[in-house]
Amino acid sequence: AKASAGNILLTVLVAVAVGLAAGAVNGFVVSRMNVPPFIATLGMLTLASGIAYVIGGGAPINGLPANFGAIANTEILGLKIPVLLMILCIVGFAIIMKRTSYGMRVYAVGGTRLAAEIAGVKSKRVLFSVYTISGVLAGISGLMLASRVISGAPNLGQGYELDAIAAVVIGGASLMGGRGTIWGTAIGLLLIQTLNNGLDLLIVPSYWQDVIKGVLIVLAVAIDVWAARRRIS
């Protein structure tokens, strides 16, 4: 971004392209090489974090132009652009997952991949597309976060993966796959952010906040497993 201060559009495109590339690599590794998703995404997280430190020399990239900061700090209809993008993505993906055949195929592959393939669903393509879309969204999110603080810190967003997992699980999505909604995840996100803000107001140390969120994730997964067993029985 610093090297292309006069071309914000190029900065946006590069951020999206990097996210797309990372997502595509994850998608290929999971769908074609059958590497467990957790291992694939953890490896990409470690790789990308290392590259960020190498590019920045271990220090934040400062001195970014003011118009870069305007990307995330501009208001439209009283809403900051990141909030507006979040709302559009929630509504858009909720419709896609609920009302389109693509959404049904994603649920099918997430539930039972073998059964989906027997039913004629091209699971490898579905998995690849899901990870690629996720990568694009991650690239946009990183761009928005860097724009808000007008800095390219290598550790920017570190720890957000825990919040993301907590939001999804608390929102009702099953880690076993095949169940969950966009609206549920959005509600889970609001609950997690409310919890974070409440703990900050109570001046709870950050490490205790991680302990609390970790316990919530374990409890949510345990309840999900218990409910699944009840449904089977």
Phi, psi and omega in degrees: 000321182294324182286342182237050185299328182274001183225082182295325180300318179297321178300315179298314182297320179295317179299316179295319182295320179295316177298318179298316181297316179297317179295321180295320177297315177301315181299319180294315183296320182283313187280325185261325183260355177058032174284136178307134183308318182299317181293317181298312183288325176295319177297318179294322178300314180295317180297311182295321178297317178297317179297321179299318179292323179295313181297318182273359182065025180081003182232155178296148175268107183255183179077022178287148184292156182297326181290342172289319177295335181292340181303313184260345185258007177274141180257138174232122182057034178082003181242137174294150184304318178300321179293318179297317178297320179299314180298315180297319180292318180299311181295315182298311182287331175297319178293316181299315184288332185264328192245359183240158178293330177299315179300319179295324178292323178297314178299319182296314180293322179293327180286299179213105185298317182297315179297323179295319179293322177297326179282358177101004179281131178278088189297325181296318178294319180297312180299315180299316181294321181297314180292325178294315177299318178300320179296318178299315179296323177295321178297317178296318180297317178298320178298315181297318181294315179296323180292323181296322182261357180049050180202151178249072181281133181300330182261015180296126181088002180297131182095348180293338180297328177293318177296322181295315179297316181298317181297317181293314183292314179295331179284000174102359178287143180266132176289349175280347178096159172084358182216139180141159180226158176295318180297320178297318178296320178298318178295318177300321178297315179298320179295318180295317180293323176296318177298315180300314181295319180296318179294324177295318180296327179277001179057044175280129180305148185300325182290328175288329175298319177297322178298314181297315180292325176297317178297319179298319180297313180298316180297317181296318179292319179298318178295322179296315179296317179298317179294322179295321179293324178294322179294322181291319181283000000 
